[in-house]
Coordinates of C-alpha atoms in Angstrom, one line a residue:
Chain A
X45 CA 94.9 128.3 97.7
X46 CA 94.6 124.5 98.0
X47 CA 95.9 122.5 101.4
X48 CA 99.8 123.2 102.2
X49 CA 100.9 125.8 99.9
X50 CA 104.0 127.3 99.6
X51 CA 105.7 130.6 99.4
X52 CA 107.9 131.6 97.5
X53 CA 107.8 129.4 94.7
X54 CA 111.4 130.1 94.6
X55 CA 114.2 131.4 96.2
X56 CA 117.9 132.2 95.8
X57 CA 120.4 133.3 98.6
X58 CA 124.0 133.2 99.1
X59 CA 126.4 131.0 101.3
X60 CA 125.3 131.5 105.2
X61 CA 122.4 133.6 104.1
X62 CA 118.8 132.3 106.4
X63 CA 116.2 131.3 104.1
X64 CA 112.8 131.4 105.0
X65 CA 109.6 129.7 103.7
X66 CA 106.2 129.7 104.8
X67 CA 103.2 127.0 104.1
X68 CA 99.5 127.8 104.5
X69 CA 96.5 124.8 104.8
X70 CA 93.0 125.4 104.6
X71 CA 91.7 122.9 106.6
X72 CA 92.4 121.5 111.0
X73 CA 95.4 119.8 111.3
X74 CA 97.2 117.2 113.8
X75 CA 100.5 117.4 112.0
X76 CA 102.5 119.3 109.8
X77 CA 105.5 118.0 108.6
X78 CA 108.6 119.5 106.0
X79 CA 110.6 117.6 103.5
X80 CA 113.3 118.3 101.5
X81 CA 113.8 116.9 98.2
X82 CA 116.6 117.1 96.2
X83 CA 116.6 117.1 92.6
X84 CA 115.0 114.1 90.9
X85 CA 115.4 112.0 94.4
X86 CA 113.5 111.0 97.2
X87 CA 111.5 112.9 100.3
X88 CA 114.0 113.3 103.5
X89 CA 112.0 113.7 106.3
X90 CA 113.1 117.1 108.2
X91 CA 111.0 118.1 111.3
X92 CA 107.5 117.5 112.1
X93 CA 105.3 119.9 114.8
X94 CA 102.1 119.2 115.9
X95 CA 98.9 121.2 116.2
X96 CA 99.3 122.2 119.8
X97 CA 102.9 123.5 119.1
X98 CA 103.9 126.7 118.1
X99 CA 107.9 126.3 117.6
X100 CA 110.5 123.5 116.8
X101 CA 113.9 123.4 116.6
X102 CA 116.2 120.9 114.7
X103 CA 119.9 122.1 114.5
X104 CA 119.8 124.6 112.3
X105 CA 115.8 124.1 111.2
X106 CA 113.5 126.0 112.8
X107 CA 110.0 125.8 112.2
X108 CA 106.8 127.9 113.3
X109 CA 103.0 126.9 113.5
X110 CA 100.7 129.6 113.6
X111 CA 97.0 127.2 113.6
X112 CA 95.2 130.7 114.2
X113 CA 96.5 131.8 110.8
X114 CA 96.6 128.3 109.4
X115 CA 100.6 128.5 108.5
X116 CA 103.9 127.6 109.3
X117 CA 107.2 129.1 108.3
X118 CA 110.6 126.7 107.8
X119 CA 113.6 129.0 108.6
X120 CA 117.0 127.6 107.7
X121 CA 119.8 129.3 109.6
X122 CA 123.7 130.0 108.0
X123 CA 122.5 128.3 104.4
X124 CA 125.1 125.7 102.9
X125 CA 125.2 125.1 99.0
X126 CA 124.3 121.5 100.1
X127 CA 120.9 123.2 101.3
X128 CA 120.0 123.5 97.5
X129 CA 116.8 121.4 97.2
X130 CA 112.9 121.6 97.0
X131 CA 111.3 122.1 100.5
X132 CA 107.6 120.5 101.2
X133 CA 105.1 121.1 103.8
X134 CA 103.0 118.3 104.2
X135 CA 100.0 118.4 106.5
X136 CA 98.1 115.6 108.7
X137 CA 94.4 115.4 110.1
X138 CA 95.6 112.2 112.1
X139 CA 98.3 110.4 112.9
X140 CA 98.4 107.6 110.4
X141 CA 96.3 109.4 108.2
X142 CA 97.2 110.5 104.4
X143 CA 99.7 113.4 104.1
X144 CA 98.5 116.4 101.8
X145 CA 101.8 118.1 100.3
X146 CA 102.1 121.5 99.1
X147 CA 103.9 122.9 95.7
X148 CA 107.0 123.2 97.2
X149 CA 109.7 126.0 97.8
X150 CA 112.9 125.8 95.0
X151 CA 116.0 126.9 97.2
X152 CA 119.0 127.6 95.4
X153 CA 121.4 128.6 98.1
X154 CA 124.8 129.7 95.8
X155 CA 128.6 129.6 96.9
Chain B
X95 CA 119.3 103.6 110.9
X96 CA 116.3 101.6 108.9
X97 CA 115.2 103.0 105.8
X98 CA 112.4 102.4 103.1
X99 CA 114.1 100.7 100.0
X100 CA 112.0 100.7 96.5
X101 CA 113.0 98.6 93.4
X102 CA 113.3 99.6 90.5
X103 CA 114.7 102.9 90.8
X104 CA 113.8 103.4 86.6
X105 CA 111.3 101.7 85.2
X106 CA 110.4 102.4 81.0
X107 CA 107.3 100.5 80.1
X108 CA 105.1 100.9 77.0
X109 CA 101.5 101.5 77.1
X110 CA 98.7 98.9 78.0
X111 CA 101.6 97.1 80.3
X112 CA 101.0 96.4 83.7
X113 CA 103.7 96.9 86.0
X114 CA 104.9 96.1 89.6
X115 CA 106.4 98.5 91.6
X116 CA 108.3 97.5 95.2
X117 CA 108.5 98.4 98.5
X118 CA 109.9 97.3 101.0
X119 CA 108.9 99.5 104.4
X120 CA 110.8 99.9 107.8
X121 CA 110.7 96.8 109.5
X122 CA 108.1 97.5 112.7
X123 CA 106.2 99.8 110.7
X124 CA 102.5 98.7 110.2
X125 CA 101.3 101.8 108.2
X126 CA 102.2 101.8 104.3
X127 CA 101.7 104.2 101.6
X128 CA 101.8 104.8 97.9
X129 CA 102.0 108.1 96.9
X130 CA 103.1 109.6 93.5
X131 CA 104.8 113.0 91.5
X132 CA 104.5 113.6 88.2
X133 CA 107.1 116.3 87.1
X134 CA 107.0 119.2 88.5
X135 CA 104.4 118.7 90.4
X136 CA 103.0 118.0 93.7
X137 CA 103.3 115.3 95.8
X138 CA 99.9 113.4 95.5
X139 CA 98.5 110.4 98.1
X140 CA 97.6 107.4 96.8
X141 CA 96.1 105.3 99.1
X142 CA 97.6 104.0 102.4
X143 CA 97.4 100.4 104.2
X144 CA 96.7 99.1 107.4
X145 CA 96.1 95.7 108.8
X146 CA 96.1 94.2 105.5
X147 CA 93.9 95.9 104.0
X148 CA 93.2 99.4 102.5
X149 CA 92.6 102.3 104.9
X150 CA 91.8 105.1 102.5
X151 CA 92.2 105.8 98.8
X152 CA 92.2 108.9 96.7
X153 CA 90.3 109.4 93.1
X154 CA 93.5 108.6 91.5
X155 CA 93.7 105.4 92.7
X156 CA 91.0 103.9 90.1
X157 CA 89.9 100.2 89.3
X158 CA 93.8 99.9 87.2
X159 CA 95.6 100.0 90.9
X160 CA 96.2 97.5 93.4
X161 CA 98.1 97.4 96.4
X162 CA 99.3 94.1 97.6
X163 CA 101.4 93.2 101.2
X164 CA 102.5 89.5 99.5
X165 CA 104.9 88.2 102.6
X166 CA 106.0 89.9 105.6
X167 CA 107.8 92.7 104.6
X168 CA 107.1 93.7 100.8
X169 CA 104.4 96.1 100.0
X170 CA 103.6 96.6 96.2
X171 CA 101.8 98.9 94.2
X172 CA 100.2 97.3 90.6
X173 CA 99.2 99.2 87.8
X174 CA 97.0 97.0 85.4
X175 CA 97.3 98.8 82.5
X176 CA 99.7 101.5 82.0
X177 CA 98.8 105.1 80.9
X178 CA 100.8 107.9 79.5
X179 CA 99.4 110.3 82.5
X180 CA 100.9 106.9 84.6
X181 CA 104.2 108.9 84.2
X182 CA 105.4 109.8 87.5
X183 CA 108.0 109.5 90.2
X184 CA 106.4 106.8 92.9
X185 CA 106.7 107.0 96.2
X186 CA 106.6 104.4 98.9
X187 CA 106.6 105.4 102.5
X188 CA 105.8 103.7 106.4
X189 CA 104.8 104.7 109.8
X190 CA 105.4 103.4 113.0
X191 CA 102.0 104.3 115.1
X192 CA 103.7 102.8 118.4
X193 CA 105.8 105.7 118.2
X194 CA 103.8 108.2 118.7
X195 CA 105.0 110.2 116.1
X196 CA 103.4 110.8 113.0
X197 CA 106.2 111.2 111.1
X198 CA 106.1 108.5 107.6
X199 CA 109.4 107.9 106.2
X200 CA 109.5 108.0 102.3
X201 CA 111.3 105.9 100.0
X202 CA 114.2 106.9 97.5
X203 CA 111.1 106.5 94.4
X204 CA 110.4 104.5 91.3
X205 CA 110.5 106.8 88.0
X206 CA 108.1 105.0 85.3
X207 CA 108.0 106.4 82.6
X208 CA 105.6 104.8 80.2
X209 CA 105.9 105.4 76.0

């Protein structure tokens, strides 16, 4: 698989529902960092970890880096319908430095 | 809170054409980026900008792409001469390296859509 790919390709859940996403890179990392994106607009930044941490939190984000495994996972706790969006990993080899995206995780989260 | 601002949001151009997309990055932000989507596809880098000049550049940024910081707080991305594959969503983003974090903050995008 190339840099920062995602899994599942897509996923659907109900109202208050967690969804959970992973991203796996091939190559050492500073940075990795998730977007969302909702349809047809712009990249909102969501949380960024760094290579010598294994867990954030961000209200009801809550992200994972495993950099033994080369992955992280993006957990979204009690899922809103206004969750509904594309979800990116991007990764970094420096701060500064280019960010390599992944294929992104569809999340339909439905009423 | 500051944001990165593009113009235009939509722009239609026909083939051959060069155009000018904007950006205008967060204020304090030294770092600049172009990156670009074409539909339904990944996010891909572009190149990124430092100091007034280029810091690194991919293998889609070919000989028909300039980058350009004009005055003090516009950064613009030219495309010479416009392809059908130019067809994308375009993406402006900055970082702020005194922050010590390596977060970049994306702009809204510019569609083109050339014919």
């Amino acid at each position: 698989s190339q840099q920062g790919e995602e899994d599942p390709q897509a996923l659907s859940i109900q109202e208050g529902e967690n969804a959970t996403m992973n991203c796996s890179y091939k190559t050492s990392i500073n940075n990795l960092q998730w977007y969302r994106q909702n349809s047809g607009r712009g990249l909102v930044h969501l949380i960024l970890i760094r290579s010598n941490e294994r867990e954030k939190h961000s209200g009801r984000l809550r992200v994972t880096l495993d950099t033994s495994k080369k992955s992280s996972s993006l957990l979204i706790t009690a899922s809103r319908a206004a969750d509904t969006a594309s979800y990116f990993c991007a990764t970094g080899k420096a701060a500064g430095n280019k960010l390599t995206f992944g294929g992104g995780t569809r999340v339909l989260v439905k009423p | 809170e500051p944001e990165v601002t593009q113009t235009p949001s939509h722009q239609v151009t026909q083939m051959g054409q060069e155009v000018i997309l904007r950006c205008v990055p967060i204020s304090n932000h030294l770092y600049f980026y172009w990156y670009r989507q074409i539909l339904g596809q990944k996010v891909e880098f572009l190149v990124s900008f430092y100091n007034n000049e280029i810091s690194e550049k991919s293998e889609i940024f070919d000989d028909q792409f300039s980058v350009e910081r004009p005055d003090g707080s516009n950064f613009t991305l030219k495309i010479r001469s416009t392809k059908l594959e130019d067809s994308a969503m375009y993406f402006c983003a900055s970082h702020d390296p005194g922050s010590h974090q390596e977060t970049q903050y994306f702009g809204p995008g510019t569609r083109l859509l050339v014919l």
